[in-house]
Coordinates of C-alpha atoms and ligand atoms in Angstrom, one line a residue:
X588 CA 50.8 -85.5 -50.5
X589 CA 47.6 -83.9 -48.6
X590 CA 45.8 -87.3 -48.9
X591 CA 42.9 -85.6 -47.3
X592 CA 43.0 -82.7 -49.4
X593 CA 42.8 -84.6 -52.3
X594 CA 40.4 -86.9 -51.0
X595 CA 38.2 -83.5 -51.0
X596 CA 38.8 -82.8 -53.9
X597 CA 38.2 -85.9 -56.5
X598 CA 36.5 -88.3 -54.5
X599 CA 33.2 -89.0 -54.7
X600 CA 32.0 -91.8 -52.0
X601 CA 29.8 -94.5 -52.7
X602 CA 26.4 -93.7 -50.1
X603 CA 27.7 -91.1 -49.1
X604 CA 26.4 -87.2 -48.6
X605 CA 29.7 -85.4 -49.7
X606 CA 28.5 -82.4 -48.1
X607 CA 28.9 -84.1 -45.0
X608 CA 31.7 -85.6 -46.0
X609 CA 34.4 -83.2 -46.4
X610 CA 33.1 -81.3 -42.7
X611 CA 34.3 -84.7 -41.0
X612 CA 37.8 -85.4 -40.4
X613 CA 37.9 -88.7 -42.4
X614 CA 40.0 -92.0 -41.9
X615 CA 42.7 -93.1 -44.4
X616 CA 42.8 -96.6 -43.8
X617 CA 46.7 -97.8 -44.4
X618 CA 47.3 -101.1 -43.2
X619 CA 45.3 -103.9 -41.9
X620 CA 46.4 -106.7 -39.4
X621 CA 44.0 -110.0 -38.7
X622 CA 41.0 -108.1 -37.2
X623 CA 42.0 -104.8 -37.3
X624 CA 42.3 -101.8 -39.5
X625 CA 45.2 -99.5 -39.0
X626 CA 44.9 -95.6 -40.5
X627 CA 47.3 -93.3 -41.8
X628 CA 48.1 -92.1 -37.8
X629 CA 48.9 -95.6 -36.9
X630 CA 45.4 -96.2 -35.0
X631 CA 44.1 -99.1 -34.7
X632 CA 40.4 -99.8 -34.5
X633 CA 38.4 -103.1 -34.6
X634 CA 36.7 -104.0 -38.1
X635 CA 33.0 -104.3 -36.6
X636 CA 31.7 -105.1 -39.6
X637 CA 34.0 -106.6 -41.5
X638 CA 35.1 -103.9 -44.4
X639 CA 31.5 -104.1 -45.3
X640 CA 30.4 -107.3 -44.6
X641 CA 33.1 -109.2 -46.9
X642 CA 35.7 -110.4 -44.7
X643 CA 35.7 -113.7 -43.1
X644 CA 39.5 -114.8 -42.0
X645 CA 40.8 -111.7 -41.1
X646 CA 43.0 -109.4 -43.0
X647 CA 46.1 -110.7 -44.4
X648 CA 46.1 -113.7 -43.9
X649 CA 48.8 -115.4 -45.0
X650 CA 47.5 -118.2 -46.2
X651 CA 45.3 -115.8 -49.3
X652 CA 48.1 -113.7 -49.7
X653 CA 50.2 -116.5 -50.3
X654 CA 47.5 -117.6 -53.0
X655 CA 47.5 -114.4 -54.7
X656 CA 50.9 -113.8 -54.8
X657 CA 51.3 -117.6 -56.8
X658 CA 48.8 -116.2 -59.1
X659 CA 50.4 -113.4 -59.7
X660 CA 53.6 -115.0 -60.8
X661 CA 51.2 -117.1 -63.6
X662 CA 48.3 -114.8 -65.0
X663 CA 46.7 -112.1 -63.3
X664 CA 43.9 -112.0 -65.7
X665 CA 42.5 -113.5 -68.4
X666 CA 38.7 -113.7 -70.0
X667 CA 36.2 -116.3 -69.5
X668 CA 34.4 -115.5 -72.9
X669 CA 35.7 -118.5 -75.3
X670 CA 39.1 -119.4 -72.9
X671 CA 38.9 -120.9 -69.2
X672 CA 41.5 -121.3 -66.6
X673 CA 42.4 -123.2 -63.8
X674 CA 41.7 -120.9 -60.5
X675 CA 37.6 -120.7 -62.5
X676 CA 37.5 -124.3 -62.8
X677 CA 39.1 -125.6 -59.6
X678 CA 36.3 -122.9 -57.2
X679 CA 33.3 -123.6 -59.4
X680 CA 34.3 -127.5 -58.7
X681 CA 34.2 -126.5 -55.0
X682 CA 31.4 -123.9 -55.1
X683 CA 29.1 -126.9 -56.4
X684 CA 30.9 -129.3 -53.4
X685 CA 29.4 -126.5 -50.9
X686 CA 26.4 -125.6 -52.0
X687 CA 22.7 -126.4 -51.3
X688 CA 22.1 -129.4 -53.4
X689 CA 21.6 -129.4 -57.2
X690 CA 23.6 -126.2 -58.1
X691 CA 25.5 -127.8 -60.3
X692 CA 26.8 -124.7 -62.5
X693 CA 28.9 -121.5 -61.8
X694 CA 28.2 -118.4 -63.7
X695 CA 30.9 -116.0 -62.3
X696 CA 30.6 -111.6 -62.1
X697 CA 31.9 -108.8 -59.8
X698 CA 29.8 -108.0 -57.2
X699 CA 26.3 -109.3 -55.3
X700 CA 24.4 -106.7 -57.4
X701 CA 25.6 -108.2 -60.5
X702 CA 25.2 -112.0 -59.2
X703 CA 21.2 -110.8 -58.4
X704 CA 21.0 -109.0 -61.6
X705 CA 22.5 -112.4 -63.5
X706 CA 20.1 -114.4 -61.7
X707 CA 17.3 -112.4 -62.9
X708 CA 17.9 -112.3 -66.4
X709 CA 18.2 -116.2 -66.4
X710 CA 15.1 -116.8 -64.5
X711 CA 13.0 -114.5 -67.2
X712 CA 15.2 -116.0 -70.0
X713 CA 14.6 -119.3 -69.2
X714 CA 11.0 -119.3 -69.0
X715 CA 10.9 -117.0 -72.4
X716 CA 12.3 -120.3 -73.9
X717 CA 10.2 -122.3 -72.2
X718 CA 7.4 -121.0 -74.0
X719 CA 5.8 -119.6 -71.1
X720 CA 5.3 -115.3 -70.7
X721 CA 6.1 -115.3 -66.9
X722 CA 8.1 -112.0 -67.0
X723 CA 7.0 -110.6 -63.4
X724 CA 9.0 -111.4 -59.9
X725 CA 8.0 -111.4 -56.2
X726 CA 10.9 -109.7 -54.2
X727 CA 10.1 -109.1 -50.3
X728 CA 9.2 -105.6 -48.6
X729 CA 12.8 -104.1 -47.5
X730 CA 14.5 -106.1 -49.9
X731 CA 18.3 -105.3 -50.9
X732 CA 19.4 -107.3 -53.6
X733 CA 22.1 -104.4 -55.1
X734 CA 22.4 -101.1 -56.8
X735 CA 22.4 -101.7 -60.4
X736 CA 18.9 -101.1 -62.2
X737 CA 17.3 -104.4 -62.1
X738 CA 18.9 -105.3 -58.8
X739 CA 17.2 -101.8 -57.4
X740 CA 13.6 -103.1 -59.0
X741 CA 13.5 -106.0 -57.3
X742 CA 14.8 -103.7 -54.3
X743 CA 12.0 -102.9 -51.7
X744 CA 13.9 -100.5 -49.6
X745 CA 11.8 -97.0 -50.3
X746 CA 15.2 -94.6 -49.4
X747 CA 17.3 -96.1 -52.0
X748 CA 14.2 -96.8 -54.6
X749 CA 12.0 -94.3 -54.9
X750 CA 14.7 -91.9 -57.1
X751 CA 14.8 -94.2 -59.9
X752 CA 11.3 -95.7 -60.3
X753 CA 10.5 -94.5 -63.5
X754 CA 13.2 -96.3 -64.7
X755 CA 12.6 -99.6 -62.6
X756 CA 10.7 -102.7 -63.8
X757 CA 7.5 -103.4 -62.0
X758 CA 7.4 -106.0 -59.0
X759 CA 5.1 -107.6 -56.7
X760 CA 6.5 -107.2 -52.8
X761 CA 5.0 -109.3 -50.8
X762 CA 5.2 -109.2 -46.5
X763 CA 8.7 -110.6 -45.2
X764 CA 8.2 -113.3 -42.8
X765 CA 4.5 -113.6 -44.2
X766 CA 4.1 -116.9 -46.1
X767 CA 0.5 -116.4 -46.1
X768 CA 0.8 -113.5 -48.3
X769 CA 3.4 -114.8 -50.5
X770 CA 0.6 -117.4 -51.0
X771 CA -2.0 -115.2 -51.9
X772 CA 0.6 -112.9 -54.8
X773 CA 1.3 -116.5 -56.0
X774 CA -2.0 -117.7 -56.3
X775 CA -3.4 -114.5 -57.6
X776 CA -0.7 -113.8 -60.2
X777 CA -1.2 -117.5 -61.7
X778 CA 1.8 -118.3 -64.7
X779 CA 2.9 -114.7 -64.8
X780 CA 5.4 -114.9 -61.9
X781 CA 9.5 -116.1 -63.2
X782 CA 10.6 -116.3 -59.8
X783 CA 10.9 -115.3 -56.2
X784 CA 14.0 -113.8 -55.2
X785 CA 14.8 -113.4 -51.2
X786 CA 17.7 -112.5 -49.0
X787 CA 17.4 -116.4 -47.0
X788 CA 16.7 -116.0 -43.2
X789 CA 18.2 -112.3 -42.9
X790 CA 17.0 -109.1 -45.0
X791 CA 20.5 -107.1 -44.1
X792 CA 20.1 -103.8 -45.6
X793 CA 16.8 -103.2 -44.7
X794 CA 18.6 -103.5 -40.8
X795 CA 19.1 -107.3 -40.1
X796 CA 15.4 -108.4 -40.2
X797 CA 15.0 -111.3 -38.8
X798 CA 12.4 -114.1 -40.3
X799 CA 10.4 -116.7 -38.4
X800 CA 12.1 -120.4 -38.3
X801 CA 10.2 -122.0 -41.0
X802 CA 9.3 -119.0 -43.5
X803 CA 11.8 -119.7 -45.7
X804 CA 11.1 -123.4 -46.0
X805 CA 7.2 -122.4 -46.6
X806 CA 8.5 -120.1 -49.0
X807 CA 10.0 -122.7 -51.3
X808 CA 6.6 -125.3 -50.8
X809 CA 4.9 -122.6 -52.4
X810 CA 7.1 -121.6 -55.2
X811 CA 7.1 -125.4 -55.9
X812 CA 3.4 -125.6 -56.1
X813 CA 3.0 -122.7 -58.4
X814 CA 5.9 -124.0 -60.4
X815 CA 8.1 -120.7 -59.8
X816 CA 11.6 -120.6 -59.5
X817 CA 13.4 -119.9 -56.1
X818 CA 16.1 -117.0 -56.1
X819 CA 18.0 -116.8 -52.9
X820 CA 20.4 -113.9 -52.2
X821 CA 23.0 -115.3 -50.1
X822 CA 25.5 -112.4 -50.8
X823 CA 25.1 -111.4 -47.3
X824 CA 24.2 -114.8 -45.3
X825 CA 26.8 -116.3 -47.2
X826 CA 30.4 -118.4 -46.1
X827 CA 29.1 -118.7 -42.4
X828 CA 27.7 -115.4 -41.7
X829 CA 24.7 -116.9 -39.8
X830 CA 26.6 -119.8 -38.6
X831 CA 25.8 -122.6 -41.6
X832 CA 28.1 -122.1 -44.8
X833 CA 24.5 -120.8 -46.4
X834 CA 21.6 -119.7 -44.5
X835 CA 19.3 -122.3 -47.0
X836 CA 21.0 -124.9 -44.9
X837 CA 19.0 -124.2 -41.9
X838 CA 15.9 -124.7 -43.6
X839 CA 17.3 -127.5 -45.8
X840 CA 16.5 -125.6 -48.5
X841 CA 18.1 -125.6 -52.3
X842 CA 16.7 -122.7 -54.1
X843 CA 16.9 -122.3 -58.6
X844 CA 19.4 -120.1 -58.1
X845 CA 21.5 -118.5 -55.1
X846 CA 23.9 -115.4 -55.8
X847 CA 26.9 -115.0 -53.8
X848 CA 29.7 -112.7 -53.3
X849 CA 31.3 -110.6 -50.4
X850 CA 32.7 -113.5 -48.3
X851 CA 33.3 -115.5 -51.2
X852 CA 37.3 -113.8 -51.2
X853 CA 37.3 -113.8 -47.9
X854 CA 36.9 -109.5 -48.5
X855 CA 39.8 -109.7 -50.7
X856 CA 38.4 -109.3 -54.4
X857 CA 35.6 -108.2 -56.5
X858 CA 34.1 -111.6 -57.2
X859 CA 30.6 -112.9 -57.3
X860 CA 28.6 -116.1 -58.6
X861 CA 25.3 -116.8 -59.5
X862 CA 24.6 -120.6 -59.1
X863 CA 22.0 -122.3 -61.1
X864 CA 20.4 -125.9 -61.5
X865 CA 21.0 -128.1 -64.2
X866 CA 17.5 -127.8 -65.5
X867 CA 17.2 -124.0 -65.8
X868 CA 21.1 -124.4 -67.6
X869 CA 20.0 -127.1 -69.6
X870 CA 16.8 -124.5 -71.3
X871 CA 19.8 -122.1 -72.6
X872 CA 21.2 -125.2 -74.8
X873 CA 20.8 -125.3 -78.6
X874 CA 22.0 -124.7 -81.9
X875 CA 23.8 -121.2 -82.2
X876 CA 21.4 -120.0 -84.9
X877 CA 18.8 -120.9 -82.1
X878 CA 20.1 -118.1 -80.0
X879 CA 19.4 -119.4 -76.7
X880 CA 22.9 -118.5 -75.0
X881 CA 22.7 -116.7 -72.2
X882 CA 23.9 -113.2 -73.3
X883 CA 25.5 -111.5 -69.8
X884 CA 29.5 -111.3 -68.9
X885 CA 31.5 -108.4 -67.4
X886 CA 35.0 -108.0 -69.0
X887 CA 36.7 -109.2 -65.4
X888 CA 34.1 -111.9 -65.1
X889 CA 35.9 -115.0 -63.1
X890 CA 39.4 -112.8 -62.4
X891 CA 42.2 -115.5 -61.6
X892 CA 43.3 -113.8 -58.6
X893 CA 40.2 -113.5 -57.2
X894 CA 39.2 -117.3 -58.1
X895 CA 42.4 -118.1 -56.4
X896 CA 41.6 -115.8 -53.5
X897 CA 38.1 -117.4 -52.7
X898 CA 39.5 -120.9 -53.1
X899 CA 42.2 -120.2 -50.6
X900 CA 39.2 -119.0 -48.4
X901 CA 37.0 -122.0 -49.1
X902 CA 40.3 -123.9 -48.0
X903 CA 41.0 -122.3 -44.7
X904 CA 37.4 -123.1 -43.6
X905 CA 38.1 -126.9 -43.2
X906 CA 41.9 -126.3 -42.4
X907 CA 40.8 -123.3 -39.5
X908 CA 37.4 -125.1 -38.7
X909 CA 36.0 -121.6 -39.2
X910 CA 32.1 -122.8 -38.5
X911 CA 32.8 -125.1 -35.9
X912 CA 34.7 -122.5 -34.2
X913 CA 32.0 -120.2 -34.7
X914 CA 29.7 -121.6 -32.8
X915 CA 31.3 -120.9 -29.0
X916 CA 31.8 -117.1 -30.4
X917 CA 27.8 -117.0 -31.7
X918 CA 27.0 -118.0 -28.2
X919 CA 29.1 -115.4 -26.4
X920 CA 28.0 -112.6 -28.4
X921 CA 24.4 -113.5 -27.3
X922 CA 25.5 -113.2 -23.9
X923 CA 27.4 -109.7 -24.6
X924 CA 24.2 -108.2 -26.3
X925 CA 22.2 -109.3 -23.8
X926 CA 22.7 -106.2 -21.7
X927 CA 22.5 -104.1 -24.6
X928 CA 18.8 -105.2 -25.4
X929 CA 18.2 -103.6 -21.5
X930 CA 20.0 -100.2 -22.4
X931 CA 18.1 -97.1 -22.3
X932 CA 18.3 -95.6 -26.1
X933 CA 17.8 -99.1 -27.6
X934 CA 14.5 -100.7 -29.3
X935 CA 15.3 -103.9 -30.1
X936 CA 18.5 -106.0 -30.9
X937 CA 18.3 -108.4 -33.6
X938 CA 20.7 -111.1 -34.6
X939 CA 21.0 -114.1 -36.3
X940 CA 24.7 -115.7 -36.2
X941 CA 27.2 -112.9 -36.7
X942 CA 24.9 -110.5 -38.1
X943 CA 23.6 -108.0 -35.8
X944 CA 21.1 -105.0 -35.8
X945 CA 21.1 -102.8 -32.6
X946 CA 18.5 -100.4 -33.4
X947 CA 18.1 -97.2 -31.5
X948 CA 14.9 -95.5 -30.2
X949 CA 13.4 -91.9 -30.4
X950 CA 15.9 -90.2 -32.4
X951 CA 15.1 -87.7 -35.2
X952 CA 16.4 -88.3 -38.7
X953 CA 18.2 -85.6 -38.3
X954 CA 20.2 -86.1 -35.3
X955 CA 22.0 -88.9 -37.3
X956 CA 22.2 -91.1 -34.4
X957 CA 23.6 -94.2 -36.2
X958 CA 26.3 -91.5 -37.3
X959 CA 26.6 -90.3 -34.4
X960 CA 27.5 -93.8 -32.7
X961 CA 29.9 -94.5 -35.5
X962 CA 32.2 -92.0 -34.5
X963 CA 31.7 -92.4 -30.9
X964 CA 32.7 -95.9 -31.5
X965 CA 35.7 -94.8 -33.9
X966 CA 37.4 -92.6 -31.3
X967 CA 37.0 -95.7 -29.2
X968 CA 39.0 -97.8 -31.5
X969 CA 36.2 -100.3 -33.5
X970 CA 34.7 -99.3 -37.4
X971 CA 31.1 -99.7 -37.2
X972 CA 28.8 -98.8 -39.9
X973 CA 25.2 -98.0 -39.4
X974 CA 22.2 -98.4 -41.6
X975 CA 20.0 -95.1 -40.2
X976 CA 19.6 -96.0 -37.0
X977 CA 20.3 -99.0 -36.5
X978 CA 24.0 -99.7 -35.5
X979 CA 25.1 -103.2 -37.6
X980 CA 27.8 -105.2 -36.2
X981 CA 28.8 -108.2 -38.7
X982 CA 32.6 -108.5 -37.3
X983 CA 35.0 -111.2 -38.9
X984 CA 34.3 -115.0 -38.7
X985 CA 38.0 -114.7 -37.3
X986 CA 37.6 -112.3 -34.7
X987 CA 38.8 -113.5 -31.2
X988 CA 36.7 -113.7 -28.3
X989 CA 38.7 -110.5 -26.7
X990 CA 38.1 -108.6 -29.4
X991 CA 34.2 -109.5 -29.6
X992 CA 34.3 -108.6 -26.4
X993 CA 35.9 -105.4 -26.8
X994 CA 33.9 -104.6 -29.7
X995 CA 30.7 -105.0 -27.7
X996 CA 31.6 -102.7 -25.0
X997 CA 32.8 -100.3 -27.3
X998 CA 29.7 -100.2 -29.3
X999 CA 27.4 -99.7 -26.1
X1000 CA 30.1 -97.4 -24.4
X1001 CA 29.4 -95.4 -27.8
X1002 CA 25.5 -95.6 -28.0
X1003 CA 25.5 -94.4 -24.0
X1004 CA 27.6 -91.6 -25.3
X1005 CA 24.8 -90.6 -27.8
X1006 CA 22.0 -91.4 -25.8
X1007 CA 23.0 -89.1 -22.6
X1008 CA 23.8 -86.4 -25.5
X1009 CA 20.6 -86.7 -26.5
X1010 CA 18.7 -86.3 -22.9
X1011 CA 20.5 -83.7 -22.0
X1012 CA 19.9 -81.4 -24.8
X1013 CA 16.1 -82.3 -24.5
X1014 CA 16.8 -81.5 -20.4
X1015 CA 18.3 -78.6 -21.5
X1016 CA 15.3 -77.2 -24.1
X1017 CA 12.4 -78.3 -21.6
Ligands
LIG1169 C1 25.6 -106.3 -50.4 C2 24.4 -107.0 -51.0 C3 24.2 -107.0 -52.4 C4 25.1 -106.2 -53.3 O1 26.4 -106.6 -53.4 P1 27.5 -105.6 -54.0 O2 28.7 -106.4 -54.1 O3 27.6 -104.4 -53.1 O4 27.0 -105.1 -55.3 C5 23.2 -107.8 -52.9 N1 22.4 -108.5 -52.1 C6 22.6 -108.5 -50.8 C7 21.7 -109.4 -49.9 C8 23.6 -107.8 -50.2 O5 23.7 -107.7 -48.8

């Protein structure tokens, strides 16, 4: 079989211009080994950023394999709506173990536009039963919370919004990094807001925007004073992307409700959660004729083998000592990008943990430089995937300290490559 023929043919790729798709020669990916991805011509190349952002321990590992194997031999799926099983219960025990304090329940779904969506719909049912109309929310400026329609309203990023905004709620978007101004939409929108909902410490999508130590913290004073619930979107922070198991924990921070997903499988299997408190759970409890259940779940809500994936991977962080290894590799990819800050071609790095933004200066949209630097890096040997122009690295929790090492020099060997590319056909039209 062609695979690339047929790839041409019926696929359709997710964020993706398929015009300028099928003019690229594209990689079939075929096998994967710890940190690396191995394609269909038996290259390897580093996973820079991590299969998008979801994997933690490394690809097959043995110890989740093993997991999902065992759960294969028993059930590979079975629903959540009126039956339960043991791989839900056992990770929503542990979920709660991990989390900021006084998430005490586990609503499960399929993906971190689903958990935001979920948490959304609680936070404006809960209040509706409360007896109070607050039916508007603050997201941030830049804001990615997902691609499904309510995830996208409380979106703030104008590329992937402005399409669909007659069909998008209305929300109030206040400055990231600004408490100040969060202070101002709370105290001029009075008993109408349900709750604030922001990407804790990081806003990835918008290109790993960085907030100020002590906004988030300020954040949740203020949502207390007004008496509005605290949405945090860890489906990108999350499982010790920025160093803590959740970014909230820097801040000591325990938000209403916190979405997760991508690293909950370790970047295994579709699987998400939105974690709530026992208060805004116990405002959804009544008589059935009172009809205050919460009315959401996705056929493969809570899949077994993906509960049983994500509790191998909440496992292998204590047995592995994923985070307290971490730390030594956070520190030595400071010192890698350090020189890359200096590099001509590049604004401004910005990083927090093991999520990094390298954005590059003075290119046109056009020119695709983020692209451009992608492949660059690909014939190099490391996936990177950039958001415009800035050139994200978010590599495995797993990855050794060679291969961060390697995957640094590859990245700025590849933006050099675009760069000089770049001067010399401006040399070459002056
Ligand atoms: C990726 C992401 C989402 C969406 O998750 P999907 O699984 O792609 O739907 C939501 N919120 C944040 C912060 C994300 O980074």
């Amino acid at each position: 079989m062609d695979l690339v023929a047929a790839d041409r043919k019926h696929l359709w790729h997710p964020f993706t211009q398929q015009q300028d798709w099928t003019e690229e020669p594209p990689i079939v990916i075929e096998q994967a080994d710890r940190c690396e991805l191995i394609d269909s011509e038996g290259r390897r190349y580093i996973d820079g950023v991590s299969s998008l952002w979801c994997n933690v321990h490394g690809h097959r590992h043995p110890a989740i394999d093993i997991a999902v194997k065992d759960q294969l031999d028993r059930v590979a799926h079975s629903t959540m709506l009126g039956l339960s099983h043991r791989p839900a219960i056992e990770l929503a025990e542990r979920l709660v173990e991990i989390a900021p304090p006084g998430l005490t329940r586990v609503f499960y779904s399929d993906s971190g536009s689903t958990a935001a969506e979920i948490a959304l719909k609680m936070a404006f049912q809960y209040w509706h039963q409360q007896g109070e109309q607050r039916t508007r929310f603050i997201s941030l400026r830049d804001a990615y919370h997902g691609d499904t329609i309510g995830s996208v309203s409380v979106g703030g990023i104008d590329l992937f919004h402005s399409k669909y905004r007659p069909l998008l709620f209305d929300v109030l978007h206040a400055e990231p990094g600004d408490a100040a101004d969060m202070e101002r939409l709370l105290a001029s929108h009075e008993g109408e807001i349900a709750a604030v909902i922001v990407e804790p410490l990081v806003q990835g999508a918008a290109g790993i925007i960085v907030h100020p130590d002590g906004y988030l913290r300020a954040v949740r004073e203020l949502c207390d004073r007004h008496g509005v619930l605290l949405i945090c979107d860890e489906v990108a922070t999350g499982f010790g992307r920025t160093g803590r198991m959740f970014a909230c924990e820097h801040e000591d921070v325990a938000p209403d409700l916190m979405c997760v997903a991508k690293g909950i499988t370790g970047g295994y299997m579709p699987l998400a959660a939105t974690l709530s408190t026992e208060r805004i759970y116990e405002g959804f409890l009544g008589r059935h004729e009172d009809f205050r259940t919460f009315f959401h779940g996705h056929t493969y809500t809570g899949n077994p083998l993906a509960c049983a994936a994500a509790i191998a991977t909440l496992r292998l962080f204590d047995q592995e000592q994923t985070l307290e290894r971490l730390r030594e590799k956070i520190e030595l990819l400071g010192e890698l990008l350090a020189p890359v800050t200096q590099m001509h071609g590049v604004l401004e790095v910005r990083r927090r943990g093991f999520m990094v933004g390298i954005e590059l200066d003075g290119f046109p949209v056009e020119a695709r430089a983020g692209h451009q630097v992608t492949l660059a890096a690909r014939s190099r040997g490391a996936i990177v995937r950039p958001l415009g122009d800035v050139v994200v690295l978010m590599p495995p929790l797993a990855i050794t300290k060679d291969e961060l090492r390697r995957l640094v020099a590859i990245t700025s060997e590849a933006i050099a490559e675009v760069v000089a590319a770049r001067d010399e056909r401006v040399a070459l039209a002056a």
